[in-house]
Short mmCIF file of C-alpha atoms in Angstrom, two decimals:
data_model
loop_
_atom_site.label_atom_id
_atom_site.label_comp_id
_atom_site.label_asym_id
_atom_site.label_seq_id
_atom_site.Cartn_x
_atom_site.Cartn_y
_atom_site.Cartn_z
CA UNK A 1 57.80 6.93 -50.76
CA UNK A 2 60.68 4.62 -51.62
CA UNK A 3 59.33 1.38 -52.92
CA UNK A 4 61.09 -2.06 -52.98
CA UNK A 5 59.05 -4.64 -54.58
CA UNK A 6 59.57 -8.44 -54.38
CA UNK A 7 57.87 -10.21 -57.24
CA UNK A 8 56.55 -13.08 -55.28
CA UNK A 9 55.22 -13.34 -51.66
CA UNK A 10 55.19 -17.20 -51.44
CA UNK A 11 56.94 -19.56 -53.70
CA UNK A 12 57.07 -23.44 -53.53
CA UNK A 13 59.87 -25.15 -55.48
CA UNK A 14 61.35 -28.74 -55.74
CA UNK A 15 64.81 -29.73 -54.59
CA UNK A 16 67.24 -29.15 -57.58
CA UNK A 17 65.18 -26.54 -59.32
CA UNK A 18 66.81 -23.38 -60.40
CA UNK A 19 65.07 -20.43 -58.63
CA UNK A 20 64.96 -16.69 -59.39
CA UNK A 21 63.83 -14.14 -56.73
CA UNK A 22 63.29 -10.71 -58.22
CA UNK A 23 63.61 -7.44 -56.53
CA UNK A 24 63.04 -3.87 -58.00
CA UNK A 25 63.28 -0.43 -56.36
CA UNK A 26 62.11 2.76 -57.72
CA UNK A 27 64.18 5.41 -55.96
CA UNK A 28 67.45 5.23 -58.06
CA UNK A 29 69.35 3.70 -54.94
CA UNK A 30 72.77 2.54 -55.47
CA UNK A 31 73.01 -0.18 -52.99
CA UNK A 32 70.85 -3.23 -52.91
CA UNK A 33 70.99 -6.27 -50.79
CA UNK A 34 69.72 -9.76 -50.25
CA UNK A 35 69.06 -11.17 -46.79
CA UNK A 36 67.48 -14.32 -45.45
CA UNK A 37 65.55 -14.38 -42.10
CA UNK A 38 65.51 -17.51 -40.12
CA UNK A 39 64.15 -18.09 -36.50
CA UNK A 40 67.03 -17.66 -34.03
CA UNK A 41 69.44 -16.48 -36.58
CA UNK A 42 68.11 -13.08 -37.50
CA UNK A 43 68.81 -11.52 -40.77
CA UNK A 44 71.89 -12.63 -42.52
CA UNK A 45 73.47 -11.04 -45.69
CA UNK A 46 73.60 -13.25 -48.69
CA UNK A 47 74.85 -10.89 -51.44
CA UNK A 48 74.88 -7.03 -51.98
CA UNK A 49 75.75 -4.80 -54.78
CA UNK A 50 77.00 -1.15 -54.96
CA UNK A 51 76.27 -0.49 -58.56
CA UNK A 52 75.25 -2.22 -61.80
CA UNK A 53 77.15 -5.33 -62.61
CA UNK A 54 78.95 -5.10 -59.21
CA UNK A 55 78.40 -7.60 -56.68
CA UNK A 56 79.96 -8.81 -53.43
CA UNK A 57 79.47 -11.79 -51.12
CA UNK A 58 77.74 -11.37 -47.88
CA UNK A 59 78.09 -13.67 -44.93
CA UNK A 60 76.27 -16.71 -46.39
CA UNK A 61 76.65 -16.78 -50.16
CA UNK A 62 77.14 -20.43 -50.70
CA UNK A 63 74.38 -21.81 -52.96
CA UNK A 64 73.39 -18.41 -54.26
CA UNK A 65 74.35 -16.02 -57.06
CA UNK A 66 73.01 -12.63 -57.99
CA UNK A 67 72.48 -10.55 -61.02
CA UNK A 68 72.32 -6.76 -61.49
CA UNK A 69 71.95 -5.77 -65.07
CA UNK A 70 70.02 -2.63 -64.31
CA UNK A 71 70.22 -0.23 -61.35
CA UNK A 72 66.64 -0.76 -60.22
CA UNK A 73 66.85 -4.53 -60.42
CA UNK A 74 68.66 -7.06 -58.23
CA UNK A 75 67.95 -10.81 -58.66
CA UNK A 76 68.92 -13.53 -56.34
CA UNK A 77 69.50 -16.99 -57.98
CA UNK A 78 69.38 -20.32 -56.17
CA UNK A 79 71.29 -22.43 -58.66
CA UNK A 80 70.03 -25.82 -57.31
CA UNK A 81 67.45 -25.32 -54.60
CA UNK A 82 67.82 -27.35 -51.47
CA UNK A 83 65.53 -27.87 -48.49
CA UNK A 84 67.83 -25.86 -46.20
CA UNK A 85 67.18 -22.88 -48.42
CA UNK A 86 63.67 -22.81 -47.18
CA UNK A 87 63.41 -19.30 -45.73
CA UNK A 88 62.11 -15.78 -45.79
CA UNK A 89 64.10 -13.70 -48.32
CA UNK A 90 64.30 -10.06 -48.00
CA UNK A 91 65.62 -7.55 -50.49
CA UNK A 92 66.63 -4.06 -49.47
CA UNK A 93 67.99 -0.89 -51.05
CA UNK A 94 69.82 2.09 -49.65
CA UNK A 95 71.30 5.35 -50.79
CA UNK A 96 74.92 6.03 -49.60
CA UNK A 97 76.00 4.76 -46.22
CA UNK A 98 74.00 2.16 -44.29
CA UNK A 99 73.64 4.52 -41.42
CA UNK A 100 70.93 6.28 -43.52
CA UNK A 101 69.04 3.00 -43.22
CA UNK A 102 67.59 0.55 -45.72
CA UNK A 103 64.23 0.18 -47.28
CA UNK A 104 63.08 -3.41 -47.32
CA UNK A 105 60.57 -5.13 -49.50
CA UNK A 106 57.80 -7.24 -48.04
CA UNK A 107 59.80 -10.49 -48.43
CA UNK A 108 59.36 -13.82 -50.26
CA UNK A 109 58.68 -16.91 -48.24
CA UNK A 110 60.35 -19.78 -50.15
CA UNK A 111 59.58 -23.38 -49.39
CA UNK A 112 61.64 -26.03 -51.06
CA UNK A 113 60.23 -29.52 -50.94
CA UNK B 1 80.52 -15.48 -35.61
CA UNK B 2 77.57 -13.41 -34.38
CA UNK B 3 78.79 -9.83 -34.19
CA UNK B 4 75.56 -8.48 -33.05
CA UNK B 5 73.60 -10.23 -30.48
CA UNK B 6 70.18 -10.00 -28.96
CA UNK B 7 70.25 -12.37 -26.10
CA UNK B 8 66.49 -12.28 -25.35
CA UNK B 9 64.55 -14.07 -28.08
CA UNK B 10 61.23 -12.84 -26.56
CA UNK B 11 59.79 -10.40 -24.18
CA UNK B 12 56.26 -9.94 -22.80
CA UNK B 13 55.22 -6.54 -21.34
CA UNK B 14 51.94 -5.17 -20.08
CA UNK B 15 50.34 -2.28 -21.99
CA UNK B 16 51.42 1.10 -20.51
CA UNK B 17 54.59 -0.35 -19.03
CA UNK B 18 58.23 0.03 -20.21
CA UNK B 19 59.73 -2.35 -22.76
CA UNK B 20 63.50 -2.65 -22.69
CA UNK B 21 65.22 -4.53 -25.63
CA UNK B 22 68.88 -5.09 -25.36
CA UNK B 23 71.60 -5.66 -27.99
CA UNK B 24 75.30 -6.24 -27.67
CA UNK B 25 78.00 -6.15 -30.23
CA UNK B 26 81.65 -7.23 -30.51
CA UNK B 27 83.00 -5.50 -33.54
CA UNK B 28 84.66 -2.18 -32.23
CA UNK B 29 84.65 -0.85 -35.81
CA UNK B 30 80.90 -0.35 -35.75
CA UNK B 31 80.05 3.23 -35.72
CA UNK B 32 76.34 3.64 -36.16
CA UNK B 33 73.45 1.45 -34.79
CA UNK B 34 69.83 1.19 -35.96
CA UNK B 35 66.74 -0.51 -34.68
CA UNK B 36 64.13 -2.08 -37.09
CA UNK B 37 60.68 -3.26 -36.33
CA UNK B 38 59.13 -6.31 -38.17
CA UNK B 39 55.54 -7.39 -38.39
CA UNK B 40 54.81 -10.86 -39.74
CA UNK B 41 54.56 -11.00 -43.62
CA UNK B 42 56.10 -7.54 -43.85
CA UNK B 43 59.62 -6.23 -44.42
CA UNK B 44 61.51 -4.55 -41.34
CA UNK B 45 60.83 -0.88 -41.06
CA UNK B 46 63.46 1.60 -39.63
CA UNK B 47 62.52 2.76 -36.05
CA UNK B 48 65.32 4.89 -34.58
CA UNK B 49 69.12 5.09 -34.79
CA UNK B 50 72.11 6.43 -32.94
CA UNK B 51 75.60 7.47 -33.75
CA UNK B 52 78.52 6.30 -31.63
CA UNK B 53 79.42 9.81 -30.75
CA UNK B 54 76.06 9.98 -28.81
CA UNK B 55 74.91 8.09 -25.86
CA UNK B 56 71.18 8.70 -26.24
CA UNK B 57 68.63 9.36 -28.93
CA UNK B 58 64.92 9.97 -28.35
CA UNK B 59 62.01 9.98 -30.67
CA UNK B 60 58.65 10.11 -29.11
CA UNK B 61 57.88 6.95 -27.12
CA UNK B 62 61.29 5.34 -28.39
CA UNK B 63 64.65 6.05 -26.83
CA UNK B 64 68.00 4.18 -27.78
CA UNK B 65 70.99 4.31 -25.25
CA UNK B 66 74.45 3.33 -26.26
CA UNK B 67 77.23 2.42 -23.91
CA UNK B 68 80.21 2.20 -26.06
CA UNK B 69 82.68 0.94 -23.45
CA UNK B 70 80.35 -1.92 -22.80
CA UNK B 71 79.60 -2.52 -26.55
CA UNK B 72 75.91 -2.45 -25.57
CA UNK B 73 72.70 -0.65 -26.64
CA UNK B 74 69.07 -0.77 -25.60
CA UNK B 75 65.78 0.31 -26.95
CA UNK B 76 63.25 1.69 -24.40
CA UNK B 77 59.52 1.91 -25.46
CA UNK B 78 57.47 4.04 -22.94
CA UNK B 79 54.61 3.46 -22.75
CA UNK B 80 54.14 0.25 -24.54
CA UNK B 81 51.19 -0.21 -26.74
CA UNK B 82 49.63 -3.42 -28.27
CA UNK B 83 50.58 -2.13 -31.71
CA UNK B 84 54.22 -2.46 -30.69
CA UNK B 85 54.09 -6.05 -30.62
CA UNK B 86 56.49 -7.12 -33.33
CA UNK B 87 60.05 -8.56 -33.81
CA UNK B 88 62.74 -5.95 -33.17
CA UNK B 89 66.17 -6.09 -34.69
CA UNK B 90 69.14 -4.05 -33.85
CA UNK B 91 71.77 -3.50 -36.59
CA UNK B 92 75.16 -1.97 -36.80
CA UNK B 93 77.29 -0.31 -39.56
CA UNK B 94 80.92 0.67 -39.73
CA UNK B 95 82.73 3.91 -40.17
CA UNK B 96 82.52 5.63 -43.75
CA UNK B 97 86.11 6.35 -43.43
CA UNK B 98 87.01 2.69 -43.13
CA UNK B 99 84.92 1.61 -46.09
CA UNK B 100 82.68 -0.59 -43.90
CA UNK B 101 79.79 1.76 -43.91
CA UNK B 102 77.62 0.57 -46.61
CA UNK B 103 76.17 -2.62 -45.19
CA UNK B 104 74.25 -3.39 -42.01
CA UNK B 105 74.85 -6.37 -39.74
CA UNK B 106 71.79 -7.44 -37.90
CA UNK B 107 71.12 -9.11 -34.55
CA UNK B 108 68.95 -12.24 -34.12
CA UNK B 109 65.82 -10.43 -33.18
CA UNK B 110 63.59 -10.07 -30.00
CA UNK B 111 59.99 -10.79 -30.26
CA UNK B 112 58.12 -8.23 -28.29
CA UNK B 113 54.50 -8.98 -27.08
CA UNK B 114 52.44 -6.10 -25.37
CA UNK B 115 49.52 -7.57 -23.41
CA UNK B 116 46.47 -5.81 -22.45
#
């Protein structure tokens, strides 16, 4: 079974802190994604990556950056956390076209106080 | 600009009856549609998908219908079971030939509650 592992289930951070969310997949998938889930807004794409050191902005990249130094690891960085970044963050990976489907991690519930 | 919309935020259905979840999309470049199911504190899991060349795909209790001219798809669950209670997201991807195939655009989700 493909596994996508997010390092933390729950995080509480202070406004202005730099926050790192880590995601690791074990099936050699090319594509990795970061989404956030908010009530009434569904899943919104923050950043994605098709290959090592490649990254592309999604629909809501402001306030975030990403890093993909190794194929299996995709990190989401909140440069200076703000309260409006309190959310559920979901990492996903896929092989090839999205029509094959994603495998998601269990999510990280981030609260910024 | 919400390209994939689920206009019903919640739905309550009795056990054994049919659940119908709806999804509308605006982007005519979408070529493939998927449904995901999400339980609290877990990541979404893939449920069923359909290509735009089909109008129906069935997998056990789950059937997805696609009306391309209306840009509308629906997920039917028959019979509904209490374990089906979850949030359901529809998602769409583009055509591989147009280079838009590698990411999914998700709807806002519908919370289904199946009651006893």
